[in-house]
Coordinates of N, CA and C in Angstrom, one line a residue:
M173 N -103.1 -83.1 -3.6 CA -101.9 -82.6 -4.4 C -101.8 -81.1 -3.9
F174 N -102.7 -80.3 -3.8 CA -102.6 -78.9 -3.4 C -101.8 -78.9 -2.0
R175 N -102.3 -79.8 -1.1 CA -101.8 -79.8 0.3 C -100.3 -80.1 0.4
R176 N -99.8 -81.0 -0.5 CA -98.3 -81.4 -0.6 C -97.7 -80.1 -1.1
T177 N -98.2 -79.4 -2.0 CA -97.5 -78.2 -2.5 C -97.5 -77.1 -1.6
F178 N -98.6 -76.8 -0.7 CA -98.7 -75.9 0.2 C -97.6 -76.2 1.3
W179 N -97.5 -77.4 1.8 CA -96.6 -77.7 2.8 C -95.2 -77.6 2.4
F180 N -94.8 -78.0 1.2 CA -93.6 -77.9 0.5 C -93.0 -76.6 0.5
A181 N -94.0 -75.6 0.1 CA -93.7 -74.2 0.0 C -93.5 -73.6 1.2
T182 N -94.3 -74.0 2.3 CA -94.2 -73.4 3.6 C -92.8 -73.8 4.3
G183 N -92.5 -75.1 4.0 CA -91.1 -75.7 4.5 C -90.0 -75.0 3.9
A184 N -90.1 -74.8 2.8 CA -88.9 -74.1 1.9 C -88.9 -72.7 2.5
A185 N -89.9 -72.0 2.7 CA -89.9 -70.5 3.2 C -89.4 -70.5 4.5
A186 N -89.8 -71.5 5.4 CA -89.2 -71.4 6.8 C -87.8 -71.8 6.7
G187 N -87.4 -72.7 5.8 CA -85.8 -73.1 5.8 C -85.1 -71.9 5.3
V188 N -85.5 -71.1 4.3 CA -84.9 -69.8 4.0 C -84.8 -68.8 4.9
W189 N -86.0 -68.6 5.7 CA -86.0 -67.7 6.9 C -85.0 -68.2 7.9
A190 N -85.0 -69.4 8.4 CA -84.1 -69.8 9.4 C -82.6 -69.7 8.8
T191 N -82.3 -70.1 7.8 CA -80.9 -69.9 7.3 C -80.6 -68.4 7.3
T192 N -81.3 -67.6 6.8 CA -81.0 -66.1 6.8 C -80.8 -65.7 8.2
K193 N -81.6 -66.0 9.3 CA -81.4 -65.7 10.7 C -80.1 -66.2 11.2
V194 N -79.8 -67.4 10.9 CA -78.6 -68.0 11.5 C -77.3 -67.4 10.9
N195 N -77.4 -67.0 9.6 CA -76.2 -66.6 8.9 C -76.0 -64.9 9.5
R196 N -77.0 -64.3 9.7 CA -77.0 -63.0 10.2 C -76.4 -63.1 11.7
K197 N -76.9 -64.0 12.6 CA -76.3 -64.1 13.9 C -74.9 -64.5 13.9
I198 N -74.4 -65.4 12.9 CA -73.0 -65.8 12.9 C -72.1 -64.6 12.4
K199 N -72.6 -63.9 11.5 CA -71.8 -62.7 11.1 C -71.7 -61.7 12.3
Q200 N -72.8 -61.6 13.2 CA -73.0 -60.6 14.1 C -71.9 -61.1 15.3
L201 N -71.7 -62.4 15.4 CA -70.8 -63.0 16.5 C -69.4 -63.3 16.1
S202 N -69.1 -62.9 14.8 CA -67.7 -63.1 14.4 C -66.7 -62.2 15.1
P203 N -65.5 -62.6 15.1 CA -64.5 -61.8 16.0 C -64.2 -60.4 15.4
E204 N -64.3 -60.3 14.2 CA -64.2 -58.9 13.4 C -65.3 -58.1 13.9
S205 N -66.5 -58.6 14.0 CA -67.9 -57.9 14.3 C -67.7 -57.5 15.7
L206 N -67.4 -58.5 16.6 CA -67.3 -58.3 18.0 C -66.3 -57.2 18.2
A207 N -65.1 -57.1 17.7 CA -64.1 -56.3 17.9 C -64.5 -54.8 17.4
A208 N -65.3 -54.8 16.3 CA -65.8 -53.5 15.9 C -66.8 -52.9 16.9
Q209 N -67.7 -53.8 17.3 CA -68.7 -53.3 18.3 C -68.0 -52.8 19.6
A210 N -67.0 -53.5 20.0 CA -66.2 -53.1 21.2 C -65.7 -51.8 21.0
A211 N -65.0 -51.6 19.8 CA -64.4 -50.4 19.6 C -65.3 -49.2 19.6
N212 N -66.5 -49.4 18.9 CA -67.5 -48.5 18.8 C -68.0 -48.0 20.2
R213 N -68.2 -49.0 21.0 CA -68.7 -48.8 22.5 C -67.5 -48.0 23.3
A214 N -66.3 -48.3 23.1 CA -65.1 -47.7 23.7 C -65.2 -46.3 23.3
V215 N -65.3 -45.9 22.0 CA -65.2 -44.5 21.3 C -66.5 -43.9 22.0
D216 N -67.6 -44.4 22.1 CA -68.8 -43.7 22.7 C -68.6 -43.4 24.2
A217 N -68.0 -44.3 24.9 CA -67.6 -44.2 26.3 C -66.6 -43.0 26.4
G218 N -65.8 -42.9 25.5 CA -64.7 -41.9 25.5 C -65.5 -40.6 25.4
H219 N -66.3 -40.5 24.5 CA -67.1 -39.3 24.2 C -67.8 -38.7 25.3
R220 N -68.5 -39.8 26.0 CA -69.4 -39.5 27.1 C -68.5 -38.9 28.4
L221 N -67.3 -39.6 28.5 CA -66.3 -39.2 29.4 C -65.9 -37.8 29.2
K222 N -65.5 -37.5 28.0 CA -65.1 -36.2 27.7 C -66.2 -35.1 27.9
D223 N -67.3 -35.4 27.5 CA -68.4 -34.5 27.8 C -68.6 -34.3 29.3
F224 N -68.6 -35.4 30.1 CA -68.6 -35.2 31.5 C -67.6 -34.3 32.0
A225 N -66.4 -34.5 31.7 CA -65.1 -33.7 32.2 C -65.4 -32.3 31.7
F226 N -65.9 -31.9 30.6 CA -66.3 -30.6 30.2 C -67.3 -30.1 31.1
D227 N -68.3 -30.8 31.5 CA -69.4 -30.4 32.3 C -68.9 -30.0 33.7
V228 N -68.0 -30.9 34.1 CA -67.3 -30.8 35.6 C -66.5 -29.4 35.5
R229 N -65.8 -29.3 34.4 CA -65.0 -28.1 34.3 C -65.8 -26.7 34.3
A230 N -66.9 -26.8 33.6 CA -67.6 -25.6 33.4 C -68.3 -25.4 34.8
G231 N -68.7 -26.3 35.5 CA -69.3 -26.2 36.9 C -68.2 -25.7 37.8
M232 N -66.9 -26.1 37.7 CA -65.9 -25.6 38.5 C -65.6 -24.2 38.3
V233 N -65.7 -23.7 37.0 CA -65.5 -22.3 36.7 C -66.5 -21.4 37.1
R234 N -67.8 -22.0 37.1 CA -68.9 -21.2 37.5 C -68.9 -21.0 39.0
R235 N -68.6 -22.2 39.6 CA -68.5 -22.1 41.1 C -67.5 -21.3 41.7
E236 N -66.2 -21.4 41.0 CA -65.1 -20.4 41.4 C -65.6 -18.9 41.1
A237 N -66.2 -18.7 40.2 CA -66.7 -17.3 39.9 C -67.7 -16.8 41.0
E238 N -68.6 -17.8 41.5 CA -69.5 -17.4 42.5 C -68.7 -17.2 43.8
L239 N -67.7 -18.1 44.0 CA -67.0 -17.8 45.4 C -66.2 -16.6 45.2
G240 N -65.6 -16.4 44.2 CA -64.8 -15.1 43.9 C -65.6 -14.0 44.2
E241 N -66.9 -13.9 43.6 CA -67.8 -12.8 43.7 C -68.1 -12.7 45.3
A242 N -68.4 -13.9 45.9 CA -68.8 -13.7 47.4 C -67.6 -13.1 48.2
L243 N -66.4 -13.6 47.8 CA -65.3 -13.3 48.7 C -64.7 -11.8 48.3
G244 N -65.3 -11.3 47.2 CA -64.7 -10.0 46.7 C -63.3 -10.1 46.0
I245 N -63.1 -11.3 45.3 CA -61.9 -11.5 44.4 C -62.4 -11.3 43.0
D246 N -61.7 -10.5 42.3 CA -62.2 -10.3 40.9 C -61.7 -11.2 39.8
A247 N -60.4 -11.7 39.9 CA -59.8 -12.5 38.9 C -59.0 -13.6 39.6
P248 N -58.9 -14.8 39.0 CA -58.2 -15.9 39.6 C -56.7 -15.5 39.7
P249 N -55.9 -16.0 40.5 CA -54.6 -15.7 40.6 C -53.7 -16.2 39.4
G250 N -52.9 -15.2 38.9 CA -52.1 -15.5 37.7 C -50.8 -16.3 38.3
P251 N -49.8 -16.5 37.4 CA -48.6 -17.2 37.7 C -47.9 -16.5 38.7
A252 N -47.8 -15.1 38.7 CA -47.0 -14.3 39.5 C -47.6 -14.4 41.0
E253 N -48.8 -14.6 41.1 CA -49.5 -14.6 42.3 C -49.4 -15.9 43.1
L254 N -48.9 -17.0 42.4 CA -48.9 -18.3 43.0 C -47.7 -18.4 44.0
P255 N -47.8 -19.2 45.0 CA -46.7 -19.3 45.9 C -45.6 -19.9 45.2
A256 N -44.3 -19.7 45.6 CA -43.1 -20.0 44.9 C -43.1 -21.5 44.7
R257 N -43.5 -22.3 45.5 CA -43.4 -23.9 45.5 C -44.4 -24.2 44.2
R258 N -45.6 -23.7 44.2 CA -46.6 -24.0 43.1 C -46.0 -23.5 41.7
R259 N -45.5 -22.2 41.8 CA -44.8 -21.7 40.6 C -43.8 -22.7 40.0
L260 N -42.9 -23.1 40.9 CA -41.8 -24.0 40.4 C -42.4 -25.3 39.9
A261 N -43.4 -25.9 40.6 CA -44.1 -27.1 40.1 C -44.6 -26.9 38.6
A262 N -45.4 -25.7 38.5 CA -46.0 -25.3 37.3 C -44.9 -25.3 36.2
I263 N -43.8 -24.7 36.4 CA -42.6 -24.6 35.5 C -42.1 -26.0 35.1
E264 N -41.8 -26.8 36.2 CA -41.2 -28.2 36.0 C -42.2 -29.0 35.2
H265 N -43.6 -28.8 35.3 CA -44.6 -29.6 34.7 C -44.7 -29.3 33.2
T266 N -44.1 -28.1 32.8 CA -44.2 -27.8 31.4 C -42.9 -28.4 30.7
K267 N -41.9 -28.7 31.4 CA -40.6 -29.2 30.9 C -40.7 -30.6 30.4
H268 N -41.6 -31.4 31.1 CA -41.6 -32.9 30.8 C -42.7 -33.2 29.7
S269 N -42.4 -34.1 28.9 CA -43.2 -34.6 27.9 C -44.1 -35.6 28.4
H270 N -45.3 -35.8 27.9 CA -46.2 -36.9 28.4 C -46.2 -38.0 27.5
N271 N -45.2 -38.2 26.7 CA -45.2 -39.3 25.6 C -44.8 -40.4 26.4
R272 N -45.6 -41.6 26.6 CA -45.1 -42.7 27.4 C -44.0 -43.4 26.8
N273 N -43.8 -43.4 25.3 CA -42.5 -44.0 24.8 C -41.4 -43.4 25.1
E274 N -41.3 -42.1 25.5 CA -39.9 -41.5 25.9 C -39.5 -41.9 27.3
D275 N -40.4 -42.5 28.1 CA -40.0 -43.0 29.4 C -39.0 -44.2 29.4
H276 N -39.0 -45.0 28.2 CA -38.3 -46.3 28.2 C -37.2 -46.3 27.5

């Protein structure tokens, strides 16, 4: 009698455990959950990309300062010191909006 009770309880516990595992996996693989996971990964990738861009920009500024020091240039050129073609391009660039919806 004790053996039957033991195996019944063991089987019931295994069934509850397996059902819980399967339900968790089903929720994890639902379309909403997968979309949320993809969105979180995309946001994380965006943050890493932004950090990378900031690091590159900081390295650029540091290297330009080193080169300026080596060449005896004190400050980077201002807008008045740019060639006319680059100055015109810089002015035209500020006129245009970068809103993609305005292009259509």
